[in-house]
Tab-separated table of C-alpha atoms and ligand atoms in Angstrom:
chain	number	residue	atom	x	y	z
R	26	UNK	CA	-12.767	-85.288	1.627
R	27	UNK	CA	-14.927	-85.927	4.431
R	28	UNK	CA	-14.501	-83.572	7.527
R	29	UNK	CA	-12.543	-85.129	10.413
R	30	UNK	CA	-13.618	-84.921	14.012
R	31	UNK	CA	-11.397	-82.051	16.055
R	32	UNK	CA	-10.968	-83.358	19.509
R	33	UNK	CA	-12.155	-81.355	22.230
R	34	UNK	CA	-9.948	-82.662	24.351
R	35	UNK	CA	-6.737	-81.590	22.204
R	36	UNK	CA	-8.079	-78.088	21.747
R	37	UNK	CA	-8.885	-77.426	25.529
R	38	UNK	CA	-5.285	-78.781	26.103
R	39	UNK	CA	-3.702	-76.754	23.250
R	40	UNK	CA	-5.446	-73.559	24.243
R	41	UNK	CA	-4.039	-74.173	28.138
R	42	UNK	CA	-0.682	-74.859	27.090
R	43	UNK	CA	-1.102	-71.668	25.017
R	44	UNK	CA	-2.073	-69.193	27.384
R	45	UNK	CA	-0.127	-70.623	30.401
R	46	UNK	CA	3.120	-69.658	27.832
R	47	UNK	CA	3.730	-65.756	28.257
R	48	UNK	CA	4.347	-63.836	24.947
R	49	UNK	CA	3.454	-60.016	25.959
R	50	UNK	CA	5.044	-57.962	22.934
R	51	UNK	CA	8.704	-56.623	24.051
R	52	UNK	CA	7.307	-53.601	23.130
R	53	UNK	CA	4.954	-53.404	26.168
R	54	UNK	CA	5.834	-53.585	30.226
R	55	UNK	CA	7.473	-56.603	31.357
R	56	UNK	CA	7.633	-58.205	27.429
R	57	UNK	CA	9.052	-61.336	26.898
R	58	UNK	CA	8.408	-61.922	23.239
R	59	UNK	CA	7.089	-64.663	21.704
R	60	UNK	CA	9.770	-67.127	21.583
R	61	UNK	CA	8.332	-69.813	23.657
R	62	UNK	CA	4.966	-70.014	21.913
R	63	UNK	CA	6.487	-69.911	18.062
R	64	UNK	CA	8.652	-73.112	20.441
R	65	UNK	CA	5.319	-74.775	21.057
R	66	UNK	CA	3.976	-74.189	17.664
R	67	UNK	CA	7.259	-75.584	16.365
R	68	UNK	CA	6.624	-78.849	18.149
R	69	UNK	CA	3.161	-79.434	17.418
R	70	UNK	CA	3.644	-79.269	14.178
R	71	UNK	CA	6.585	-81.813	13.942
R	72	UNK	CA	4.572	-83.896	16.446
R	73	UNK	CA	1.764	-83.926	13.632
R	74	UNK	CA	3.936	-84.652	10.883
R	75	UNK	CA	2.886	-81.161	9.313
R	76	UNK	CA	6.645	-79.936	7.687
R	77	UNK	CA	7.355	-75.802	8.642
R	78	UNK	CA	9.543	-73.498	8.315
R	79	UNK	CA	10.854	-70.704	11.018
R	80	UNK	CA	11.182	-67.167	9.106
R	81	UNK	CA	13.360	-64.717	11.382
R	82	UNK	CA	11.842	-61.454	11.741
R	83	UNK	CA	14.499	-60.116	14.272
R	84	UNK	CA	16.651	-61.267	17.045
R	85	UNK	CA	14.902	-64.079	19.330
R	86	UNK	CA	11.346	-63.265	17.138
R	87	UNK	CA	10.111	-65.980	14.733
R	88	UNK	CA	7.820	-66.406	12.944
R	89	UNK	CA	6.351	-70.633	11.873
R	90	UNK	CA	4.966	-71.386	9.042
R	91	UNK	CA	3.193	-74.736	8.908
R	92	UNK	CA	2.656	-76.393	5.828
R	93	UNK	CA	0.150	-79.299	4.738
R	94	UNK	CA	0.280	-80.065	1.456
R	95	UNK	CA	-3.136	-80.918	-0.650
R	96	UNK	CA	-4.234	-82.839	-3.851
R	97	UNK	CA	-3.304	-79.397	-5.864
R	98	UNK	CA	0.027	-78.077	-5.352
R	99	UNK	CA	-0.985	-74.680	-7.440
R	100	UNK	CA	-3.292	-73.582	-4.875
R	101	UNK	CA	-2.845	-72.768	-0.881
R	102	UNK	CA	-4.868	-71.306	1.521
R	103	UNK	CA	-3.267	-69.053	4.224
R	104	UNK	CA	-4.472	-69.641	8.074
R	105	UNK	CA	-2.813	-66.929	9.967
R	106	UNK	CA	-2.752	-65.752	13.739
R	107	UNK	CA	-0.450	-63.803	15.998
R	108	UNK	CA	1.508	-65.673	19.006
R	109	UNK	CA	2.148	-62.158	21.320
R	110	UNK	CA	0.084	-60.613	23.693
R	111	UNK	CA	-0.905	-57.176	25.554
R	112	UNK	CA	0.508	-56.488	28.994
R	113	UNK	CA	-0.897	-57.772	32.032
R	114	UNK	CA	-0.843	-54.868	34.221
R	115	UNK	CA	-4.175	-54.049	35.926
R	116	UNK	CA	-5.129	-57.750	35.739
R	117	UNK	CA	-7.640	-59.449	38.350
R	118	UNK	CA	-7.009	-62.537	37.331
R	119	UNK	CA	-3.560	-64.653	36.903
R	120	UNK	CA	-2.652	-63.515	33.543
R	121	UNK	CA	-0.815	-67.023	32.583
R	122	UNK	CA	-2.913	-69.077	35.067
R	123	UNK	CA	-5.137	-70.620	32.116
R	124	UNK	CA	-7.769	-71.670	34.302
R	125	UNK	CA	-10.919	-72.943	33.524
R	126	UNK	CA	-14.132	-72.239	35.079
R	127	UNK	CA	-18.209	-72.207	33.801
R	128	UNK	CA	-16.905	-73.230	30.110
R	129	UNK	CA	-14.583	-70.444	30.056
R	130	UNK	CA	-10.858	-70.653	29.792
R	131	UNK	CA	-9.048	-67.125	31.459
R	132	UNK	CA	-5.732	-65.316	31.013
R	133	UNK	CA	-3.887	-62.965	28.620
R	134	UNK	CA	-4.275	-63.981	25.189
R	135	UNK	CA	-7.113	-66.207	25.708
R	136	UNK	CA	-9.170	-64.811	23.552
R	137	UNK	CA	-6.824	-62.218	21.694
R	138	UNK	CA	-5.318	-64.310	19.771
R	139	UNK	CA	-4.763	-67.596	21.227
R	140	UNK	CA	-7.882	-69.299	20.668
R	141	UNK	CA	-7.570	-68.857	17.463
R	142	UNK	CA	-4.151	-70.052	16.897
R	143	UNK	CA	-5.788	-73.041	18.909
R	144	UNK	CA	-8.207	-73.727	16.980
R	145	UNK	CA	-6.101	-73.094	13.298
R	146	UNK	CA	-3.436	-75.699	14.925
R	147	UNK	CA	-5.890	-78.758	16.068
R	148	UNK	CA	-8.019	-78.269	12.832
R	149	UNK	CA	-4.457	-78.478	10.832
R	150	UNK	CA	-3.305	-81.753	12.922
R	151	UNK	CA	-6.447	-83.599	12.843
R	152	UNK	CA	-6.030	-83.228	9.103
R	153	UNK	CA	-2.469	-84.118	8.709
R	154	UNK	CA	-3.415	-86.924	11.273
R	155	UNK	CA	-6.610	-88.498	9.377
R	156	UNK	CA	-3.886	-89.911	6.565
R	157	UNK	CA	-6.244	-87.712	3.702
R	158	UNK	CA	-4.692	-85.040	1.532
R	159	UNK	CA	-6.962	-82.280	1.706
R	160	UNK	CA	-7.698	-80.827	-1.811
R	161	UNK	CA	-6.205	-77.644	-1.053
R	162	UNK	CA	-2.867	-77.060	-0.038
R	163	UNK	CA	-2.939	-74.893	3.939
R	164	UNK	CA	-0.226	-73.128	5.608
R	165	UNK	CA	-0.472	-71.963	8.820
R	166	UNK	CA	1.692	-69.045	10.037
R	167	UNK	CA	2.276	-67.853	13.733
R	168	UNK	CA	3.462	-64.643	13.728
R	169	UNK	CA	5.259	-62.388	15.874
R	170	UNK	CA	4.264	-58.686	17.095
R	171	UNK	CA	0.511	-57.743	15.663
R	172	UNK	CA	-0.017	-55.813	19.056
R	173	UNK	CA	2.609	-53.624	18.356
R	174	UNK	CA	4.606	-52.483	14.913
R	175	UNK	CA	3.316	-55.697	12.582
R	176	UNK	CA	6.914	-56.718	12.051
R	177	UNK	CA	5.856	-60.746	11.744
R	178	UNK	CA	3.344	-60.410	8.986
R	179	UNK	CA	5.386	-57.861	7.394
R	180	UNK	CA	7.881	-60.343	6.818
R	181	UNK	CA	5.446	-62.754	5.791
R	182	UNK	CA	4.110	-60.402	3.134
R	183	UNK	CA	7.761	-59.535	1.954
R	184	UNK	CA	8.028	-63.572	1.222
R	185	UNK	CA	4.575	-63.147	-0.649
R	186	UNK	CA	5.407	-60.460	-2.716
R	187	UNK	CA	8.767	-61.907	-3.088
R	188	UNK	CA	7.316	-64.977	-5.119
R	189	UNK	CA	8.300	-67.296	-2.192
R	190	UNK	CA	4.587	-68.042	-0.507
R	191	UNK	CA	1.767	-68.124	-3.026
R	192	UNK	CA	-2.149	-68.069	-1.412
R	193	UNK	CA	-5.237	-67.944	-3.138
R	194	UNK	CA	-6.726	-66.386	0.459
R	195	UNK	CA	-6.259	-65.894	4.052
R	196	UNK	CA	-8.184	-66.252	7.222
R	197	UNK	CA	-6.876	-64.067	9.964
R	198	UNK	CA	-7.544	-65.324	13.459
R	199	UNK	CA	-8.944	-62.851	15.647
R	200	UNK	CA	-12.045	-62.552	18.233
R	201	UNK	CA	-14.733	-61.957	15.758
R	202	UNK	CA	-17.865	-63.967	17.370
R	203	UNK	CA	-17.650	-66.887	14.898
R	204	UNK	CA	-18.451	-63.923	12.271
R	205	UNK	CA	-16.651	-62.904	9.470
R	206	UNK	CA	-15.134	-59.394	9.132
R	207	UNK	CA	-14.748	-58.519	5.390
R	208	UNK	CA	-13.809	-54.623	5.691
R	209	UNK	CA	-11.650	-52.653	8.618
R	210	UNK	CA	-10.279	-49.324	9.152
R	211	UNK	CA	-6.443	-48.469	9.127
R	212	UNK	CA	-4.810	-46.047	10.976
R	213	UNK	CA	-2.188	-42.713	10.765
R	214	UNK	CA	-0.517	-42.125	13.994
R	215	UNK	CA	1.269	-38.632	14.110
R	216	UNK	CA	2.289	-35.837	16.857
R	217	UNK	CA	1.294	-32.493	16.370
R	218	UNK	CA	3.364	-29.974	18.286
R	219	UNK	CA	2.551	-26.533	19.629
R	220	UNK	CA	5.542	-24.678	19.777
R	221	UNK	CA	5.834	-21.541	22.378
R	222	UNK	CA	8.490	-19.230	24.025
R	223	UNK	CA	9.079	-20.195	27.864
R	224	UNK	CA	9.310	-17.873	30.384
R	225	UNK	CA	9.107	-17.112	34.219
R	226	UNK	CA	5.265	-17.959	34.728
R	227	UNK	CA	5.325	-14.759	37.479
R	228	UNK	CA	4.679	-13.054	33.925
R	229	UNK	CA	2.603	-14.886	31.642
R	230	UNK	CA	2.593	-12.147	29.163
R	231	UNK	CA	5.726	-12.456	28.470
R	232	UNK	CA	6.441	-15.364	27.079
R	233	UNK	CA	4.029	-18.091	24.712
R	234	UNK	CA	1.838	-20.662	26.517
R	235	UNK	CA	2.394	-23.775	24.523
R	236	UNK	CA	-0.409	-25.472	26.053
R	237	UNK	CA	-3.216	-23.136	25.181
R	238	UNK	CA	-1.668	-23.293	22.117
R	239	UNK	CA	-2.182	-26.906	21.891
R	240	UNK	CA	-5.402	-25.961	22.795
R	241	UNK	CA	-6.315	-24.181	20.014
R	242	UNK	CA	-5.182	-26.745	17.910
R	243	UNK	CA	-7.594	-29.675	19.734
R	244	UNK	CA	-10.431	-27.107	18.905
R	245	UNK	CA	-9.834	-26.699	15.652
R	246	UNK	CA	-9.440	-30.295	15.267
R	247	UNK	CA	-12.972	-30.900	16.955
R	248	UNK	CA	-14.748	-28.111	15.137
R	249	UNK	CA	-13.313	-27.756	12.054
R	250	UNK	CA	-11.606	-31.445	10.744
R	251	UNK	CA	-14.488	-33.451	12.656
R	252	UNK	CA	-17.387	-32.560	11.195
R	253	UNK	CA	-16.338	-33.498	7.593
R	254	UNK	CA	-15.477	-37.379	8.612
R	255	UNK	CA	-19.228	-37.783	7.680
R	256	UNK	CA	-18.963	-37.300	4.510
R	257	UNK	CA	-16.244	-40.424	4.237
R	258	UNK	CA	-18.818	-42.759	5.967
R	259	UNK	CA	-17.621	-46.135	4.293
R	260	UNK	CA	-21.029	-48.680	4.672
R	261	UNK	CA	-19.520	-50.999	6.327
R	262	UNK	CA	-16.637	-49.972	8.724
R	263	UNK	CA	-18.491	-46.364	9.576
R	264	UNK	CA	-16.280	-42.583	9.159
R	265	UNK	CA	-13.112	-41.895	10.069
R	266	UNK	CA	-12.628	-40.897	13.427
R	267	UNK	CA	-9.735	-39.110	15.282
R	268	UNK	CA	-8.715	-39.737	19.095
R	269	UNK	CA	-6.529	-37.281	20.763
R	270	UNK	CA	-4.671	-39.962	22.464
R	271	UNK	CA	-1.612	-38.609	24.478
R	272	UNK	CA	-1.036	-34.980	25.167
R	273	UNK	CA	2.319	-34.344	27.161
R	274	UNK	CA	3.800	-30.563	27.661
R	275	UNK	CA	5.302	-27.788	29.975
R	276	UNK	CA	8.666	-28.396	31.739
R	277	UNK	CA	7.787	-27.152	35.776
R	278	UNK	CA	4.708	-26.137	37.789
R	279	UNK	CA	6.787	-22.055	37.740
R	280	UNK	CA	7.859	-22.105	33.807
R	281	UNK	CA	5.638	-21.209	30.985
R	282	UNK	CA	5.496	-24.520	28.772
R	283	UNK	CA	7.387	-23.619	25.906
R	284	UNK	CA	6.661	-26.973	24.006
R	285	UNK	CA	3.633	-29.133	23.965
R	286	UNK	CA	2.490	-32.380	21.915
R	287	UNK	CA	-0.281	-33.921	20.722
R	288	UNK	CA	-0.572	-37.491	20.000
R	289	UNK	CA	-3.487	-38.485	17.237
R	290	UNK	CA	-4.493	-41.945	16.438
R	291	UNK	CA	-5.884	-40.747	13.281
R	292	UNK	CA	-8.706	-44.166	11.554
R	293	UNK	CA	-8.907	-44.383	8.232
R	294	UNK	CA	-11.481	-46.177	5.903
R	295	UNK	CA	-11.323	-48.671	3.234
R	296	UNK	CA	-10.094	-46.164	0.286
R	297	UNK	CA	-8.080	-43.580	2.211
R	298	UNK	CA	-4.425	-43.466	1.791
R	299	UNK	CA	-3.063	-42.990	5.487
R	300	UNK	CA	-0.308	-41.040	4.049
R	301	UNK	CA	-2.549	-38.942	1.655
R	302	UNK	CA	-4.473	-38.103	4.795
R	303	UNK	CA	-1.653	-37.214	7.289
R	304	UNK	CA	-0.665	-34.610	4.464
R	305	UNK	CA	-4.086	-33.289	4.416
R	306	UNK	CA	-3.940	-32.540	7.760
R	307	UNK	CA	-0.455	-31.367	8.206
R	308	UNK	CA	-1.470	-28.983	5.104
R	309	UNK	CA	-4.944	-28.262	7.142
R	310	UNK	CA	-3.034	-27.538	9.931
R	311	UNK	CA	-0.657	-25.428	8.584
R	312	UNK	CA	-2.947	-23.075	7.286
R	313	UNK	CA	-4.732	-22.677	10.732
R	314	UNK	CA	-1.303	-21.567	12.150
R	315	UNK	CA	-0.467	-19.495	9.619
R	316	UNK	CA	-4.133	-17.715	10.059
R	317	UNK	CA	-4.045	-18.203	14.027
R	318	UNK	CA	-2.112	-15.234	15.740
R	319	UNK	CA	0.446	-16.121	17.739
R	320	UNK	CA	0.213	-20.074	16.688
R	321	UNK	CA	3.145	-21.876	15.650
R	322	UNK	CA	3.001	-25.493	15.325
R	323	UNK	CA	4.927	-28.728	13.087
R	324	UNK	CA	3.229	-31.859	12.765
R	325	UNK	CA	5.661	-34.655	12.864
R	326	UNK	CA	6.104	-37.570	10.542
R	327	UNK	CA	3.707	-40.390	11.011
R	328	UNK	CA	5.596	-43.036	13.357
R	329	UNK	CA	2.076	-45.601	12.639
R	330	UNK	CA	0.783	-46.137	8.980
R	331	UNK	CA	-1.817	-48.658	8.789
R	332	UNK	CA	-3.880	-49.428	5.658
R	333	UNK	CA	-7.599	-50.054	5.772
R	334	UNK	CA	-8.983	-53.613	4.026
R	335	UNK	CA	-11.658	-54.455	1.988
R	336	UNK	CA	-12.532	-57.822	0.714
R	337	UNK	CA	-15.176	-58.281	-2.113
R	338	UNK	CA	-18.020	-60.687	-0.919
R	339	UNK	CA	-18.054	-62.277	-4.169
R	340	UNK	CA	-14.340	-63.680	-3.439
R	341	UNK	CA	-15.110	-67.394	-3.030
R	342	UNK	CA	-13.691	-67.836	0.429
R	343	UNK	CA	-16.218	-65.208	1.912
R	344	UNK	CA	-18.622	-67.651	0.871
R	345	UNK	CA	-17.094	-71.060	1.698
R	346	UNK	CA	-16.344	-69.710	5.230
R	347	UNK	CA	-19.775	-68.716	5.873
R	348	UNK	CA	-21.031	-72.232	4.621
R	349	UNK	CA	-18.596	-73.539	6.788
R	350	UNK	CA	-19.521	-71.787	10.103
R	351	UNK	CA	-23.791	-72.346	9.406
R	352	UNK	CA	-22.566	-76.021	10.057
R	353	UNK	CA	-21.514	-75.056	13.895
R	354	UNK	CA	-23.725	-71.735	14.520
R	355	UNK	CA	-26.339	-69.596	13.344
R	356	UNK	CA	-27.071	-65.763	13.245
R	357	UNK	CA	-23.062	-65.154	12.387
R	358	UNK	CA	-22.369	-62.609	9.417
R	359	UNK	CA	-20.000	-60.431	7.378
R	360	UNK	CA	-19.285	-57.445	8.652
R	361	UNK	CA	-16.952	-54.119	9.141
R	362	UNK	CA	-14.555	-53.262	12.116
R	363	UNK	CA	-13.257	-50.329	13.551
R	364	UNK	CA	-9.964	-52.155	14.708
R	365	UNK	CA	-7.052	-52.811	12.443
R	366	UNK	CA	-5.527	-56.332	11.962
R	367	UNK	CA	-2.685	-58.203	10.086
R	368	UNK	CA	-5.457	-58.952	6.794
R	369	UNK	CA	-4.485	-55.926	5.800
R	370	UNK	CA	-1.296	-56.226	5.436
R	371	UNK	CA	-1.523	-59.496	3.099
R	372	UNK	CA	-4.402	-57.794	1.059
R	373	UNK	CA	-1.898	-54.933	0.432
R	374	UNK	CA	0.005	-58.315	-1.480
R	375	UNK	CA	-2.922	-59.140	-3.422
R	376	UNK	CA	-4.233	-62.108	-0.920
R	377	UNK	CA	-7.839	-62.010	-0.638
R	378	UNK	CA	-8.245	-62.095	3.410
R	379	UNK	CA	-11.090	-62.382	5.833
R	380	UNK	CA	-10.681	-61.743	9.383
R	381	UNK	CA	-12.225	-64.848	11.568
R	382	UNK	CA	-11.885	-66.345	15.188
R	383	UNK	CA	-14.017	-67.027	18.037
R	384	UNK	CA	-14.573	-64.832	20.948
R	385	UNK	CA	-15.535	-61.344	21.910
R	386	UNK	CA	-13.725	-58.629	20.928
R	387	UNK	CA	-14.736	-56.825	23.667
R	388	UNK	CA	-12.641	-59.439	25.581
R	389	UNK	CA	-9.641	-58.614	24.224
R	390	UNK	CA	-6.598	-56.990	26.271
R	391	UNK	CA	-9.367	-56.951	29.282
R	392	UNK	CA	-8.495	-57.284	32.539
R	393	UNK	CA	-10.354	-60.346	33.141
R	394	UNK	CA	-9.109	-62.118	29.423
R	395	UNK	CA	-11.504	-65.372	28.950
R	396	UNK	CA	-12.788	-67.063	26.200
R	397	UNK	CA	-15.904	-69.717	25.878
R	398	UNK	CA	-14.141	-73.070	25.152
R	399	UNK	CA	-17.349	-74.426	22.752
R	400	UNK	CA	-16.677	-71.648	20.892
R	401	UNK	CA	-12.640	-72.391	19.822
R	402	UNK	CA	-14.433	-75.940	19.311
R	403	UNK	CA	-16.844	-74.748	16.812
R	404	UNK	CA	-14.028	-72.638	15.196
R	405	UNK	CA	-11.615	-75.278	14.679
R	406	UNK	CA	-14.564	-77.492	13.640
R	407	UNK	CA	-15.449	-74.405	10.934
R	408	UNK	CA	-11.901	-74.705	9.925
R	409	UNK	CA	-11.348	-78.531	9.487
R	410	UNK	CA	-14.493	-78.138	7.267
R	411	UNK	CA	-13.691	-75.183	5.284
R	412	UNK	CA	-10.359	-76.950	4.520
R	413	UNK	CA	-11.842	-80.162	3.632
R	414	UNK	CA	-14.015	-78.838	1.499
R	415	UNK	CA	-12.152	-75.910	-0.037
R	416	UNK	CA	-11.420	-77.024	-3.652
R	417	UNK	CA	-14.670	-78.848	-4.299
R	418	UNK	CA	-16.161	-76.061	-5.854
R	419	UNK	CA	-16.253	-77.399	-9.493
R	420	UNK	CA	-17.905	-80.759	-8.162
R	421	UNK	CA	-20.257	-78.490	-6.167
R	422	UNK	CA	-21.533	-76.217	-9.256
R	423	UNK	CA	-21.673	-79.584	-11.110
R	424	UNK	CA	-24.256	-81.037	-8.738
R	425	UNK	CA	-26.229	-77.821	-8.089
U	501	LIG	ZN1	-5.319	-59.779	18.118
């Protein structure tokens, strides 16, 4: 079919109404969930004529699921972004202002995630509105709490692996520069804690200092676990790495701490288990206590399991997406990510997925959140082509 014209208009409008909508994650300070967006989404949809369906992930926290059907009902392509935020503490600007100045549209979510759910929703309606099947069936799904425990496209992969949602492959909307990431880490998040004996801290001596015991452990950590990461280097997402991310012991300023724990945001590459890995170390660690004097320590279940994602370049939407964005910019590419998204989760169900959106990363959960509006117009424009053109590859090898 031929590729409709997306409205700028209708996107700068859609983004607005977005971001001026707050959806921080419950999870985080002053969280209001994402009820009012997945509302939104709800209504553009049925003002579009595009049929959906609300799947309840828990109590006030939907996800929508847009459908548009195509010319073949046996094949589907997934569009996917998530509707809730960060917080908006430390802020300069008015988080839900969604103001516009110098081609730039600010606030929270602006560019993480909510141009791309902007530019996935205009591309879908100016379909559905041009009165042309595309050849593909597309589904667009809004989901709830990425920022936080995943719970929205968990749900969504349940109904994949259930047999209830079929796609052939997935585009997951996040700040990626118009490029194409094709291979991110995962993550293990554990606690590791030092255990001591309190004691009056007149008299060190006589009790166990869990903090230098802690201590010993970041050491060993640095010098010992650190240096083999290198080895694991993965081409395109780079080695593991490990961040000692929250450290939080002793009970008063007089008491020797008899407890103290470690936090570790532990990244994994495409290939490593998470779980296989957080018994590695607990088994590494282990055996440092049992050879350190004095050192007693437990390392806690993981409370964060995250798997890495790898997409093969030869799947054929790696390719058509690509084709699609030379049409609206050059110099864009596949690449690898340190940062984890929700493509993992629906390659873990066998979908094919590619992570894709415009703006910065870097932008993301900043205090200053903005996005370049010609840039959510060149995705959406990407989009309404890729869709257009997405089962046309038999006619294309035909003519080649
Ligand atoms: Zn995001």
């Amino acid at each position: 079919m031929t590729v409709p014209n997306v409205d700028r208009e209708e996107i700068w409008r859609v983004l607005r109404d977005l971001v001026a909508i707050p959806s921080v994650n419950p999870a985080f300070l002053g969280g209001t969930g994402e009820a009012d967006v997945a509302c939104y989404v709800e209504n553009y949809l049925e003002s579009n004529g595009i049929p959906y369906i609300v799947q309840t992930v828990s109590e006030g926290r939907s996800n929508v699921i847009g459908m548009l059907s195509g010319m073949r009902a046996d094949r589907t392509l997934l569009l996917e972004a998530h509707m809730d935020t960060v917080q908006t503490t430390g802020m300069t600007i008015e988080p839900f202002g969604a103001k516009t100045a110098s081609g730039r549209l600010y606030g929270r979510g602006a560019c993480d995630t909510k141009a791309s759910l902007a530019a996935m929703l205009v591309a879908l309606g100016t379909l559905a509105r041009s009165g042309r099947r595309p050849p593909v069936g597309v589904h667009l799904a809004a989901v709830v709490d990425e920022e936080y425990r995943y719970a929205g496209v968990a749900k969504l992969a349940q109904a994949i692996e259930a047999g209830e949602l079929c796609y052939e492959a997935a585009i997951v909307g996040e700040p990626t520069g118009l490029s194409r990431v094709v291979a991110h880490k995962g993550c293990v998040r554990f606690r590791i804690e030092a255990r001591g004996v309190a004691g009056h801290s007149s008299d060190p001596g006589k009790g166990v200092n869990a903090i230098e015991q802690a201590m010993e452990i970041v050491r060993y950590l640095r010098e010992v676990v650190e240096p083999g990461y290198e080895a694991l280097r993965h081409p395109l997402v780079g080695p593991p790495t490990h961040c000692i991310a929250q450290i939080e012991g002793g009970e008063a300023p007089n008491t020797i701490p008899g407890a103290c724990k470690l936090t570790i945001d532990r990244r994994t590459v495409p290939g490593e288990d998470p779980l296989d890995v957080w018994a590695r170390m607990k088994a590494d660690l282990e055996r440092f206590a049992d050879e350190t004097p004095g050192l007693t320590l437990m390392v806690h279940e993981p409370f964060i399991v995250d798997y890495a994602m790898e997409i093969s370049t030869d799947e054929p939407v790696v390719g058509k997406l690509a084709h699609a964005v030379d049409r609206v910019k050059s110099g864009t590419a596949e690449h690898g990510a340190a940062y984890g998204t929700d493509a993992s989760k629906l390659a873990r169900v066998g979908v094919p997925s590619i992570v894709f959106g415009p703006g910065d990363i870097r932008q993301a959960h900043t205090d200053d959140e903005w996005v370049e509006l010609a840039e959510v117009c060149a995705a959406a424009d990407a989009l309404a082509a890729l869709i257009a053109n997405y089962g046309n590859e038999e006619g294309e090898e035909q003519t080649a």
